[in-house]
Coordinates of C-alpha atoms and ligand atoms in Angstrom, one line a residue:
M1 CA -49.4 -69.4 -137.1
I2 CA -50.5 -70.1 -133.3
N3 CA -49.2 -69.3 -129.7
K4 CA -47.3 -66.2 -131.0
V5 CA -47.8 -62.2 -130.9
Y6 CA -46.5 -60.8 -134.4
N7 CA -44.7 -58.2 -134.9
A8 CA -46.9 -56.4 -137.6
D9 CA -49.9 -54.0 -137.4
S10 CA -52.9 -55.4 -137.7
R11 CA -54.0 -53.4 -140.9
K12 CA -51.7 -56.4 -141.8
L13 CA -53.7 -59.6 -140.3
L14 CA -55.0 -61.1 -143.5
E15 CA -51.7 -61.8 -145.1
K16 CA -49.6 -62.3 -142.2
L17 CA -52.4 -65.2 -141.3
D18 CA -52.9 -66.0 -145.1
K19 CA -56.6 -66.0 -144.6
K20 CA -54.4 -70.3 -142.5
I21 CA -56.4 -69.8 -139.4
T22 CA -60.0 -70.2 -137.9
V23 CA -60.6 -67.7 -135.3
K24 CA -63.3 -68.2 -132.0
T25 CA -63.0 -65.2 -130.9
T26 CA -61.7 -62.0 -130.9
I27 CA -60.7 -60.0 -127.5
T28 CA -59.4 -56.4 -127.4
S29 CA -59.1 -53.2 -126.5
P30 CA -57.5 -51.1 -129.6
P31 CA -56.6 -47.6 -128.6
Y32 CA -59.1 -45.0 -127.9
F33 CA -59.2 -42.8 -130.8
D34 CA -55.6 -40.2 -130.1
M35 CA -56.1 -40.1 -126.0
K36 CA -52.8 -42.6 -125.8
D37 CA -49.5 -42.6 -127.8
Y38 CA -47.7 -45.8 -128.2
G39 CA -45.1 -44.7 -129.8
N40 CA -44.9 -46.5 -133.2
D41 CA -45.5 -44.1 -136.4
N42 CA -47.8 -47.3 -138.1
Q43 CA -50.1 -46.7 -134.6
I44 CA -54.3 -46.3 -135.1
G45 CA -55.2 -43.0 -133.0
F46 CA -52.9 -40.9 -132.3
G47 CA -51.9 -38.9 -135.3
Q48 CA -54.9 -39.8 -137.3
N49 CA -58.1 -38.6 -137.5
Y50 CA -61.3 -39.7 -136.1
Q51 CA -63.5 -39.9 -139.6
D52 CA -59.7 -42.8 -140.7
Y53 CA -59.4 -44.2 -137.3
L54 CA -62.9 -45.4 -137.5
N55 CA -62.1 -46.4 -141.4
D56 CA -59.4 -48.4 -139.9
L57 CA -60.6 -50.6 -137.7
Q58 CA -63.5 -51.7 -139.1
K59 CA -61.3 -52.3 -142.3
I60 CA -59.5 -54.6 -139.1
F61 CA -63.1 -55.7 -137.6
H62 CA -64.4 -56.8 -141.4
D63 CA -61.0 -59.1 -141.6
I64 CA -61.0 -60.8 -138.7
Y65 CA -65.0 -61.4 -139.6
K66 CA -63.1 -63.0 -143.0
I67 CA -61.1 -65.2 -140.3
T68 CA -64.0 -65.9 -137.8
E69 CA -65.2 -69.2 -137.3
D70 CA -69.7 -68.5 -138.3
D71 CA -70.2 -69.2 -134.2
G72 CA -68.1 -67.0 -133.4
S73 CA -67.4 -63.3 -132.1
L74 CA -66.0 -60.6 -131.1
W75 CA -65.6 -58.3 -127.8
I76 CA -64.4 -54.9 -127.7
V77 CA -63.6 -52.9 -124.4
I78 CA -64.1 -49.6 -125.6
D79 CA -65.1 -45.5 -123.9
T80 CA -66.0 -42.3 -124.7
F81 CA -64.4 -39.6 -124.0
K82 CA -64.8 -36.0 -125.1
R83 CA -63.6 -33.7 -127.8
E84 CA -64.3 -30.1 -128.1
N85 CA -66.3 -29.1 -125.7
Q86 CA -69.0 -31.9 -126.6
V87 CA -68.4 -36.0 -126.2
V88 CA -67.7 -38.6 -128.4
T89 CA -69.9 -41.4 -129.4
L90 CA -67.1 -43.4 -130.5
P91 CA -68.8 -46.9 -128.9
F92 CA -71.9 -46.0 -130.6
D93 CA -69.6 -45.2 -133.9
L94 CA -67.7 -47.9 -134.3
S95 CA -70.4 -50.5 -133.4
N96 CA -72.2 -49.1 -136.3
K97 CA -68.9 -49.2 -138.3
L98 CA -68.8 -52.8 -137.8
K99 CA -72.7 -53.1 -138.8
E100 CA -71.3 -52.8 -141.7
T101 CA -69.7 -55.4 -142.0
G102 CA -71.5 -57.7 -141.2
W103 CA -71.2 -58.4 -137.1
L104 CA -74.1 -58.4 -135.4
L105 CA -74.4 -56.4 -131.6
Q106 CA -75.9 -59.0 -129.0
D107 CA -75.3 -57.2 -125.7
I108 CA -73.3 -54.2 -124.6
I109 CA -73.0 -54.4 -121.3
I110 CA -71.0 -52.2 -118.7
W111 CA -67.4 -53.1 -117.0
K112 CA -66.9 -51.3 -113.7
K113 CA -63.7 -50.3 -112.8
D114 CA -63.8 -49.5 -108.9
K115 CA -60.6 -47.1 -108.9
T116 CA -59.9 -44.4 -112.1
V117 CA -58.7 -40.4 -112.6
P118 CA -59.7 -38.9 -109.6
W119 CA -59.9 -35.6 -112.4
S120 CA -64.4 -33.6 -113.6
K121 CA -65.0 -31.2 -115.9
N122 CA -67.0 -29.2 -116.2
G123 CA -70.2 -31.2 -117.6
F124 CA -68.3 -34.6 -117.3
V125 CA -68.4 -36.5 -114.4
Q126 CA -65.7 -38.1 -113.1
R127 CA -65.5 -41.7 -114.7
K128 CA -65.8 -45.4 -113.8
F129 CA -67.3 -48.2 -115.9
E130 CA -66.4 -48.2 -120.3
Y131 CA -68.3 -50.1 -122.6
I132 CA -67.9 -53.5 -123.1
L133 CA -69.6 -54.7 -127.1
F134 CA -69.7 -58.4 -128.0
F135 CA -70.5 -58.7 -131.5
T136 CA -71.3 -62.5 -132.9
K137 CA -70.5 -63.5 -136.8
S138 CA -74.6 -65.3 -137.2
K139 CA -77.4 -65.4 -134.7
D140 CA -76.3 -69.1 -133.6
F141 CA -73.3 -68.5 -131.1
I142 CA -71.4 -70.2 -128.6
Y143 CA -71.8 -68.9 -125.3
N144 CA -71.5 -70.5 -122.2
K145 CA -74.0 -68.5 -119.9
D146 CA -73.9 -71.5 -117.2
R147 CA -70.0 -71.6 -117.5
V148 CA -69.9 -68.1 -116.1
R149 CA -73.0 -67.8 -113.5
N150 CA -72.2 -66.3 -109.7
F151 CA -73.4 -69.8 -107.0
D152 CA -71.7 -68.1 -104.5
T153 CA -73.5 -68.4 -101.4
D154 CA -72.1 -65.4 -99.8
Q155 CA -73.2 -63.4 -103.0
L156 CA -76.5 -64.2 -103.5
K157 CA -79.4 -63.0 -100.8
K158 CA -80.1 -65.5 -98.5
W159 CA -83.5 -65.9 -100.7
W160 CA -82.2 -68.9 -101.8
V161 CA -83.0 -70.9 -99.1
K162 CA -86.0 -70.4 -98.3
Y163 CA -86.7 -69.7 -102.7
P164 CA -85.0 -72.6 -104.2
E165 CA -87.0 -72.6 -107.0
R166 CA -86.6 -68.9 -107.3
Y167 CA -82.9 -70.5 -108.4
N168 CA -81.1 -71.6 -111.1
P169 CA -79.7 -74.8 -109.9
K170 CA -76.9 -73.5 -112.1
G171 CA -75.7 -70.7 -110.4
K172 CA -77.4 -67.0 -110.7
A173 CA -76.6 -65.3 -114.5
L174 CA -74.6 -62.9 -114.9
D175 CA -76.6 -59.3 -115.3
E176 CA -74.9 -56.5 -117.5
I177 CA -72.7 -54.2 -115.1
W178 CA -69.1 -56.3 -114.3
E179 CA -68.1 -55.4 -111.5
F180 CA -64.0 -55.3 -112.3
S181 CA -60.8 -53.1 -110.6
I182 CA -58.5 -52.4 -113.3
P183 CA -54.4 -55.0 -112.7
V184 CA -52.5 -53.0 -110.2
Q185 CA -49.5 -52.6 -110.0
G186 CA -48.1 -56.3 -109.1
S187 CA -50.8 -57.7 -109.8
W188 CA -50.0 -59.3 -113.7
G189 CA -46.0 -59.0 -112.5
D190 CA -43.5 -55.4 -111.8
Q191 CA -42.4 -55.2 -115.0
Y192 CA -45.8 -56.1 -117.1
V193 CA -48.2 -53.0 -115.9
R194 CA -45.2 -50.5 -116.0
H195 CA -46.5 -48.6 -118.9
F196 CA -50.5 -50.3 -119.4
C197 CA -53.3 -50.9 -117.7
P198 CA -54.3 -53.9 -119.2
L199 CA -57.9 -55.4 -118.9
P200 CA -58.8 -58.2 -115.7
K201 CA -56.9 -61.4 -115.9
E202 CA -61.0 -62.3 -114.1
M203 CA -62.7 -60.0 -116.6
V204 CA -60.4 -61.7 -120.0
S205 CA -61.3 -65.0 -118.3
Q206 CA -65.7 -64.5 -118.8
M207 CA -65.1 -63.7 -122.3
I208 CA -62.9 -66.4 -122.5
E209 CA -66.0 -68.7 -120.9
L210 CA -68.8 -67.4 -122.4
S211 CA -67.1 -67.2 -125.8
T212 CA -64.9 -70.7 -126.8
N213 CA -63.8 -74.2 -125.4
N214 CA -60.8 -75.4 -126.0
D215 CA -57.8 -74.9 -127.7
D216 CA -60.2 -73.5 -130.2
I217 CA -58.2 -70.1 -131.3
V218 CA -58.6 -66.4 -129.4
L219 CA -57.1 -63.4 -131.2
D220 CA -55.9 -59.4 -130.2
P221 CA -55.1 -57.6 -133.1
F222 CA -54.6 -54.9 -130.3
A223 CA -52.4 -57.2 -127.8
G224 CA -50.7 -54.7 -125.6
S225 CA -49.2 -56.6 -122.9
G226 CA -51.0 -59.3 -123.8
S227 CA -53.3 -60.2 -120.1
V228 CA -55.6 -61.7 -123.0
L229 CA -53.0 -64.0 -124.9
F230 CA -51.5 -64.9 -121.6
Q231 CA -55.0 -65.7 -120.3
S232 CA -56.1 -67.9 -122.9
A233 CA -53.0 -70.1 -123.1
V234 CA -53.9 -70.5 -119.5
M235 CA -57.5 -71.3 -119.7
H236 CA -55.9 -74.5 -122.7
R237 CA -56.9 -72.2 -125.8
N238 CA -54.7 -71.2 -128.6
Y239 CA -53.9 -67.7 -129.3
V240 CA -52.5 -64.8 -131.8
G241 CA -52.3 -61.8 -131.3
F242 CA -50.4 -58.4 -132.7
E243 CA -49.1 -55.6 -131.3
L244 CA -46.6 -53.1 -133.3
N245 CA -44.1 -51.9 -130.7
N246 CA -41.9 -54.4 -129.9
D247 CA -41.6 -53.7 -126.1
F248 CA -44.3 -54.7 -125.3
I249 CA -43.9 -58.2 -126.9
E250 CA -40.3 -59.2 -125.3
M251 CA -41.9 -58.4 -121.4
F252 CA -45.0 -60.2 -122.6
S253 CA -42.7 -63.3 -123.7
D254 CA -40.9 -62.7 -120.8
Y255 CA -43.6 -62.6 -117.9
F256 CA -45.4 -65.8 -120.1
R257 CA -41.9 -67.4 -119.3
K258 CA -41.4 -66.6 -115.2
T259 CA -44.9 -67.3 -114.5
F260 CA -47.1 -69.8 -117.1
N261 CA -46.7 -72.9 -116.2
K262 CA -47.4 -71.2 -112.0
A263 CA -51.1 -70.0 -113.1
R264 CA -51.8 -73.0 -115.2
K265 CA -51.2 -75.1 -112.0
E266 CA -52.9 -73.4 -110.3
Y267 CA -55.9 -72.9 -113.0
D268 CA -56.2 -76.4 -113.1
L269 CA -56.5 -77.3 -109.4
L270 CA -59.6 -74.4 -109.2
Q271 CA -60.7 -76.3 -112.4
N272 CA -62.5 -79.3 -109.7
L273 CA -62.7 -76.9 -106.9
T274 CA -65.4 -74.1 -108.2
G275 CA -68.6 -75.7 -105.9
Q276 CA -71.1 -75.5 -108.9
N277 CA -71.6 -78.8 -108.2
E278 CA -72.2 -78.4 -104.8
F279 CA -74.6 -75.8 -104.9
E280 CA -76.8 -77.2 -108.1
S281 CA -77.4 -80.5 -105.5
R282 CA -78.5 -78.1 -103.0
I283 CA -80.4 -76.5 -104.9
L284 CA -82.2 -79.0 -106.0
D285 CA -82.5 -80.6 -102.3
L286 CA -84.4 -77.9 -100.7
R287 CA -87.0 -78.1 -104.0
V288 CA -87.6 -81.8 -103.5
L289 CA -88.1 -81.1 -99.8
K290 CA -90.0 -77.9 -100.5
Y291 CA -92.1 -79.2 -102.8
A292 CA -93.5 -81.8 -100.1
K293 CA -94.0 -78.9 -98.6
L294 CA -95.8 -77.3 -100.2
L295 CA -97.9 -80.5 -101.4
I296 CA -98.8 -80.6 -97.1
R297 CA -99.9 -77.1 -97.1
D298 CA -102.2 -77.6 -99.5
I299 CA -103.3 -81.2 -98.9
D300 CA -104.1 -80.4 -95.5
K301 CA -106.4 -77.1 -96.7
V302 CA -108.7 -79.0 -98.4
F303 CA -108.2 -82.7 -96.8
S304 CA -108.6 -83.2 -93.0
T305 CA -106.6 -86.8 -92.5
Y306 CA -103.1 -86.9 -90.5
F307 CA -99.8 -87.9 -93.2
K308 CA -96.5 -87.4 -93.5
I309 CA -94.8 -87.5 -96.2
F310 CA -91.5 -89.4 -97.7
A311 CA -89.9 -87.8 -100.1
L312 CA -87.2 -89.8 -102.2
K313 CA -84.9 -89.1 -105.2
I314 CA -85.0 -91.2 -107.7
G315 CA -82.7 -89.4 -110.9
K316 CA -82.5 -87.1 -112.9
G317 CA -86.0 -86.0 -115.1
D318 CA -87.3 -86.2 -119.0
G319 CA -87.2 -83.2 -120.3
K320 CA -86.6 -79.8 -120.8
H321 CA -87.5 -78.6 -117.7
K322 CA -88.1 -81.5 -115.5
I323 CA -85.3 -82.1 -113.9
L324 CA -85.4 -84.0 -110.9
K325 CA -87.3 -87.7 -110.8
V326 CA -89.2 -87.7 -106.7
N327 CA -90.9 -90.2 -105.2
Y328 CA -93.7 -88.6 -103.1
T329 CA -94.8 -91.1 -100.4
L330 CA -97.8 -90.7 -98.6
V331 CA -98.1 -92.2 -95.1
G332 CA -101.5 -91.9 -93.6
E333 CA -105.0 -94.0 -92.7
F334 CA -106.7 -92.9 -96.2
D335 CA -110.1 -93.2 -97.2
N336 CA -110.0 -91.0 -100.1
E337 CA -106.7 -91.2 -101.8
D338 CA -109.1 -91.0 -104.9
E339 CA -110.0 -87.5 -103.9
I340 CA -106.8 -87.0 -102.7
I341 CA -105.0 -87.7 -106.3
V342 CA -107.3 -85.9 -108.1
K343 CA -106.3 -82.5 -106.0
I344 CA -102.5 -83.3 -106.2
N345 CA -103.0 -83.7 -110.4
E346 CA -104.7 -80.5 -110.5
I347 CA -102.5 -78.1 -107.8
I348 CA -99.0 -79.7 -109.7
L349 CA -99.8 -78.5 -113.3
K350 CA -99.6 -74.7 -112.2
P351 CA -97.3 -72.8 -110.5
P352 CA -95.8 -72.5 -107.6
F353 CA -95.4 -76.8 -108.8
S354 CA -94.7 -76.6 -112.2
K355 CA -91.8 -73.7 -111.2
F356 CA -89.6 -76.2 -109.5
G357 CA -88.7 -78.9 -111.9
I358 CA -89.8 -82.3 -110.5
E359 CA -91.2 -84.7 -112.6
P360 CA -93.3 -86.4 -109.5
K361 CA -94.1 -90.7 -108.7
F362 CA -96.8 -90.0 -105.5
N363 CA -98.2 -93.1 -104.0
F364 CA -100.1 -94.3 -100.6
V365 CA -98.9 -96.4 -97.7
K366 CA -101.1 -96.5 -93.6
N367 CA -96.5 -97.8 -92.6
K368 CA -93.6 -96.6 -94.2
M369 CA -90.9 -97.3 -91.7
A370 CA -88.1 -94.2 -90.3
S371 CA -84.5 -94.8 -89.5
K372 CA -82.8 -92.5 -87.5
D373 CA -79.7 -93.4 -90.0
K374 CA -80.6 -92.9 -92.8
H375 CA -83.8 -89.7 -92.3
Y376 CA -84.0 -87.4 -91.7
G377 CA -87.6 -84.8 -90.4
Y378 CA -89.0 -81.6 -90.9
L379 CA -91.6 -80.0 -90.0
K380 CA -94.3 -77.8 -92.2
S381 CA -93.5 -74.8 -91.8
N382 CA -89.6 -75.2 -91.6
S383 CA -88.8 -77.9 -95.2
Y384 CA -84.4 -77.1 -94.6
S385 CA -84.0 -77.3 -91.4
Y386 CA -84.2 -80.7 -90.4
Q387 CA -84.9 -81.1 -86.0
K388 CA -82.4 -82.2 -83.9
S389 CA -84.7 -83.0 -80.7
L390 CA -87.8 -84.4 -82.9
D391 CA -88.9 -87.8 -83.1
L392 CA -89.1 -89.0 -86.5
E393 CA -92.9 -90.1 -84.9
S394 CA -93.0 -87.0 -84.0
P395 CA -96.7 -85.6 -85.4
L396 CA -95.0 -82.4 -85.4
I397 CA -92.7 -84.1 -87.9
R398 CA -94.1 -84.6 -91.4
I399 CA -91.9 -84.3 -93.8
I400 CA -88.7 -87.3 -94.1
S401 CA -86.2 -87.3 -96.1
D402 CA -82.5 -89.0 -96.8
I403 CA -81.9 -85.6 -97.5
C404 CA -80.2 -84.0 -95.2
L405 CA -80.7 -79.9 -94.7
D406 CA -79.6 -77.8 -92.1
L407 CA -80.0 -74.3 -93.0
N408 CA -80.6 -70.7 -91.7
E409 CA -81.7 -67.8 -94.1
N410 CA -80.2 -65.3 -91.1
D411 CA -76.5 -66.7 -92.5
Y412 CA -76.8 -65.5 -95.7
L413 CA -77.4 -61.9 -96.1
Ligands
SAM501 C1 -55.2 -49.7 -125.0 S1 -53.6 -51.2 -126.0 C2 -54.2 -52.7 -125.1 C3 -54.1 -53.0 -124.4 C4 -53.9 -54.2 -123.2 N1 -55.6 -54.5 -124.3 C5 -53.7 -55.7 -122.4 O1 -54.2 -55.8 -121.8 O2 -52.6 -54.5 -122.2 C6 -53.2 -50.9 -127.0 C7 -52.0 -51.7 -128.5 O3 -52.6 -51.3 -129.9 C8 -51.4 -51.3 -129.8 N2 -51.6 -50.9 -131.4 C9 -52.0 -49.4 -132.7 N3 -51.2 -49.5 -132.9 C10 -51.6 -50.8 -133.3 C11 -51.4 -51.6 -135.2 N4 -51.3 -51.1 -135.8 N5 -51.5 -52.6 -135.3 C12 -51.5 -53.6 -134.5 N6 -50.8 -52.8 -132.6 C13 -51.1 -52.0 -132.9 C14 -50.8 -49.8 -129.0 O4 -49.2 -50.4 -129.1 C15 -51.0 -50.9 -128.2 O5 -50.1 -51.5 -127.1

């Protein structure tokens, strides 16, 4: 029953599937009312009146609700348009209809397309975006937000170098505007896009990543060129599609046969090269050293004893908010350790220290050997690029660590 496209009316979806499968997510873009003729007598939208069209969509999505897993979801790409001098608010009319069937509208996302039809009319400016409606079956749903974070340092603002505590180690969270250009002829294969605007595969991939795991079933009741189905298969998910127009199904099968193996190989290869782990360890290293830098700043304000800090990571933190355990050894001729530790315990409970996700351990020693092969030295004013021309014994070196960072914020945006 799975991994196929039914050449059938999606109003008959339950009959065809016989309630034998459960779907994790549905990703689809139904016909936008009567905007396009898809060349079939049973098509939804074209040739119908608006109310019948909305009622049909409501029935289809209600049927889908019944076969969706409790932690499952529904993505609908849809847009407004104009009839008889008025905007038809299709995304909102449809979401009200879906509310009646039990779907919970979790989010409205803007899909910003860079290319679009070049014309505008009086009272209707040029269109540059469409809506993505995100519904869930219940309040507990799959949402793998860490998998779609942006950790490409070429796209982040340069502040991540100096303010690592403000950046999630997994990357920057998605925002409500998704920029994906409409696929051009050729990007889904020459034949494949002849009649369509298929959804961009990167955008479909983001939805699949967010709302499913491997082997889950993804449904598209208006499959068209099959972009959702293809991307699901590439990403090790199962798929089910419905499409009235058999030409499109044949085009999809042909495209699948010719390109699937290559696409799957590329996808698998990229999985191991994402760079998210590297970004995470970079942010954590920056935090470990900046924490030491702020400690020195605050202790220097109150006490006159000169000291260096040895900062060494010792493992993962315990609680939800503590990500990392770090040993901070204060090296100096102290005669007031008790006072200093009281001060430290007071400041680390408050921001900025409390924002670092660091579970610190402190100790005091008179001397500690540093080795120039293993250790790197940092200034009181800069904890993100180590000092190459200074000895570790230099009084200007205040932080010593086995962490090697050599970053320059001006290398970034
Ligand atoms: C906007 S297109 C979908 C495009 C698709 N998302 C893609 O990436 O190519 C809508 C599709 O729904 C199909 N369709 C219309 N009415 C249908 C129905 N009652 N059952 C199944 N498919 C239908 C049309 O033939 C058309 O291919």
